[in-house]
Coordinates of C-alpha atoms in Angstrom, one line a residue:
M12 CA -19.2 54.8 -10.3
A13 CA -17.3 52.1 -8.4
F14 CA -14.9 52.7 -5.4
S15 CA -11.9 50.7 -4.6
A16 CA -11.6 49.1 -1.1
D17 CA -9.1 51.9 -0.1
E18 CA -11.4 54.6 -1.4
L19 CA -14.3 53.1 0.5
R20 CA -12.2 53.1 3.7
V21 CA -11.5 56.8 3.2
L22 CA -15.1 57.5 2.4
R23 CA -16.3 55.7 5.5
R24 CA -13.8 57.6 7.7
A25 CA -14.9 60.9 6.1
L26 CA -18.5 60.2 6.8
A27 CA -17.7 59.2 10.4
I28 CA -15.8 62.5 10.9
A29 CA -18.7 64.4 9.4
L30 CA -21.1 62.8 11.9
H31 CA -18.8 63.2 14.8
P32 CA -16.6 66.3 14.2
M33 CA -13.1 66.1 15.5
S34 CA -9.7 67.3 14.4
L35 CA -8.2 65.5 11.4
S36 CA -4.7 64.3 11.0
D37 CA -2.8 65.5 8.0
E38 CA -3.0 62.0 6.6
D39 CA -6.8 62.0 6.8
V40 CA -6.9 65.4 5.1
Q41 CA -4.7 64.1 2.3
D42 CA -6.8 61.0 1.9
C43 CA -10.0 63.1 1.6
L44 CA -8.4 65.4 -0.9
R45 CA -7.2 62.4 -3.0
L46 CA -10.7 60.9 -2.9
A47 CA -12.3 64.2 -3.9
G48 CA -9.9 64.4 -6.8
S49 CA -10.7 60.9 -7.9
V50 CA -14.5 61.7 -7.8
D51 CA -13.9 64.9 -9.7
E52 CA -11.9 63.0 -12.3
A53 CA -14.7 60.3 -12.6
V54 CA -17.3 63.0 -13.1
A55 CA -15.2 64.7 -15.8
E56 CA -14.7 61.4 -17.5
A57 CA -18.4 60.7 -17.5
G58 CA -19.0 64.1 -19.1
R59 CA -16.5 63.4 -21.8
L60 CA -18.0 60.0 -22.6
R61 CA -21.5 61.5 -22.7
A62 CA -20.3 64.3 -25.1
F63 CA -18.7 61.6 -27.3
L64 CA -21.9 59.5 -27.3
L65 CA -24.0 62.5 -28.2
A66 CA -21.7 63.5 -31.0
D67 CA -21.6 59.9 -32.3
L68 CA -25.4 59.9 -32.2
A69 CA -25.6 63.1 -34.2
R70 CA -23.2 61.6 -36.8
Y71 CA -25.3 58.5 -37.2
R72 CA -28.5 60.6 -37.4
H73 CA -27.1 62.7 -40.2
A74 CA -26.1 59.6 -42.1
L75 CA -29.7 58.1 -42.1
P76 CA -31.2 56.1 -43.6
G77 CA -28.1 54.1 -44.3
S78 CA -27.0 54.1 -40.7
A79 CA -30.4 53.1 -39.2
V80 CA -29.2 50.0 -37.3
G81 CA -26.3 51.9 -35.6
Y82 CA -28.4 54.9 -35.0
L83 CA -31.1 52.9 -33.2
E84 CA -28.5 51.1 -31.0
L85 CA -26.8 54.4 -30.1
L86 CA -30.2 56.1 -29.3
Q87 CA -31.1 53.2 -27.0
D88 CA -27.7 53.6 -25.2
A89 CA -28.2 57.4 -25.0
L90 CA -31.8 57.0 -23.6
A91 CA -30.5 54.6 -21.0
A92 CA -27.9 57.2 -19.9
G93 CA -30.6 59.8 -19.4
Y94 CA -30.6 61.6 -22.8
D95 CA -33.6 63.7 -23.6
P96 CA -34.6 63.1 -27.3
R97 CA -34.3 66.2 -29.6
P98 CA -36.8 67.1 -32.3
D99 CA -34.3 65.8 -34.8
D100 CA -34.4 62.4 -33.1
L101 CA -38.2 62.4 -33.3
A102 CA -38.2 63.3 -37.0
A103 CA -35.6 60.6 -37.7
L104 CA -37.7 58.0 -35.8
R105 CA -40.9 59.0 -37.7
A106 CA -39.0 58.4 -40.9
L107 CA -37.8 54.9 -39.7
R108 CA -41.0 53.8 -37.9
G109 CA -41.6 51.1 -40.4
G110 CA -39.5 48.8 -38.3
P111 CA -40.7 47.5 -34.9
L112 CA -37.6 48.8 -33.0
A113 CA -37.9 52.3 -34.4
A114 CA -41.7 52.4 -33.7
S115 CA -41.2 51.4 -30.1
L116 CA -38.3 53.9 -29.7
L117 CA -40.6 56.6 -31.2
E118 CA -43.3 56.0 -28.6
R119 CA -40.7 56.0 -25.8
C120 CA -39.0 59.2 -27.1
Q121 CA -42.4 61.0 -27.5
V122 CA -43.2 60.3 -23.8
L123 CA -39.7 61.4 -22.7
A124 CA -39.9 64.6 -24.9
E125 CA -43.3 65.5 -23.5
R126 CA -42.2 64.9 -19.9
S127 CA -39.1 67.1 -20.5
V128 CA -41.1 69.9 -22.0
R129 CA -43.6 69.8 -19.1
A130 CA -40.7 69.9 -16.6
R131 CA -39.1 72.9 -18.3
L132 CA -42.4 74.8 -18.4
A133 CA -43.1 74.0 -14.8
G134 CA -39.6 75.3 -13.9
R135 CA -40.2 78.6 -15.8
T136 CA -43.6 79.2 -14.2
A137 CA -42.3 78.5 -10.8
G138 CA -39.3 80.7 -11.4
A139 CA -36.9 77.9 -10.5
A140 CA -33.4 78.4 -11.8
A141 CA -31.7 75.5 -13.6
P142 CA -29.1 73.8 -11.5
G143 CA -25.6 74.9 -12.4
P144 CA -22.6 72.6 -12.7
R145 CA -21.4 70.9 -9.5
G146 CA -18.6 72.7 -7.8
R147 CA -15.2 71.2 -7.0
L148 CA -15.2 68.8 -4.0
L149 CA -13.2 70.1 -1.0
A150 CA -12.0 68.4 2.2
L151 CA -14.2 68.4 5.2
P152 CA -14.1 71.6 7.3
G153 CA -11.9 71.5 10.4
G154 CA -9.2 69.5 8.7
R155 CA -6.7 72.4 8.6
A156 CA -6.5 74.4 11.8
A157 CA -3.9 76.9 10.6
A158 CA -4.5 79.3 7.7
G159 CA -0.8 79.1 6.7
Q160 CA -1.2 75.5 5.4
E161 CA -2.7 76.6 2.1
A162 CA 0.6 75.7 0.4
D163 CA -0.2 72.0 1.0
R164 CA -3.4 72.2 -1.1
P165 CA -3.0 70.5 -4.5
A166 CA -2.8 72.8 -7.6
T167 CA -5.9 73.3 -9.6
P168 CA -6.2 71.4 -12.9
A169 CA -4.6 73.0 -16.0
A170 CA -6.7 75.2 -18.2
P171 CA -7.8 73.5 -21.5
G172 CA -5.2 75.4 -23.6
R173 CA -2.2 74.6 -21.4
P174 CA 0.0 71.5 -21.7
P175 CA -0.8 68.8 -19.1
K176 CA 1.4 68.3 -16.1
P177 CA 4.1 65.6 -16.2
G178 CA 2.8 62.4 -14.9
A179 CA -0.9 63.4 -15.5
R180 CA -3.0 60.7 -17.1
P181 CA -4.2 62.0 -20.6
A182 CA -7.8 61.8 -21.5
P183 CA -8.6 58.8 -23.6
K184 CA -9.4 59.2 -27.3
P185 CA -12.9 58.2 -28.3
S186 CA -11.5 55.4 -30.5
E187 CA -9.9 53.9 -27.3
V188 CA -13.1 54.1 -25.3
F189 CA -15.4 52.9 -28.0
P190 CA -13.7 50.5 -30.5
P191 CA -15.2 50.5 -34.0
R192 CA -18.2 48.2 -34.4
R193 CA -17.6 45.1 -36.3
R194 CA -20.1 44.1 -39.0
P195 CA -21.1 40.4 -38.8
A196 CA -19.5 38.4 -41.5
P197 CA -21.9 37.2 -44.2
P198 CA -22.7 33.5 -44.1
P199 CA -20.6 31.4 -46.4
S200 CA -22.3 31.0 -49.7
E201 CA -22.4 27.6 -51.4
E202 CA -20.4 27.5 -54.6
R203 CA -22.5 27.3 -57.7
A204 CA -21.8 24.5 -60.1
A205 CA -20.8 25.7 -63.5
G206 CA -23.2 24.3 -66.0

């Protein structure tokens, strides 16, 4: 996640206020709310991109063995993004392990899958609850002295079934985020002499 220079200025000011509490001006509160909204939007966008990547990975896996090259590339991208390989991935890699890339990915996925299973078992035996989704970011406490200023708070985002607000940026389509992959052109073949 990258912050603009203006967002970094707001973040630095918010951290300074958190370390040395004082009353906030309305402008500071609005800046913090805008920054919190931007961070929430970036997190939601990352979730949408991850869901698209996983759906694309599943499509390529179901089209194996014809889609082996694309599947292996997508699996590498997903593993780099923190994806835990599923049993279907391990089975697909076992079927493709004749190639060096598939064999190395199979070894890597087996290690990751074993580590994931051990972590889940350790969590169950320790009685640890799985972490829930992160809550909405809010402005720092102390920014609003009067309880009557709740009307200034921005509205919550629209529910999935409702039309978006005017001026709201629509979510990008997967085809806009990930353009179709271009196949390399075959090398030009020499013309055969008729004879």
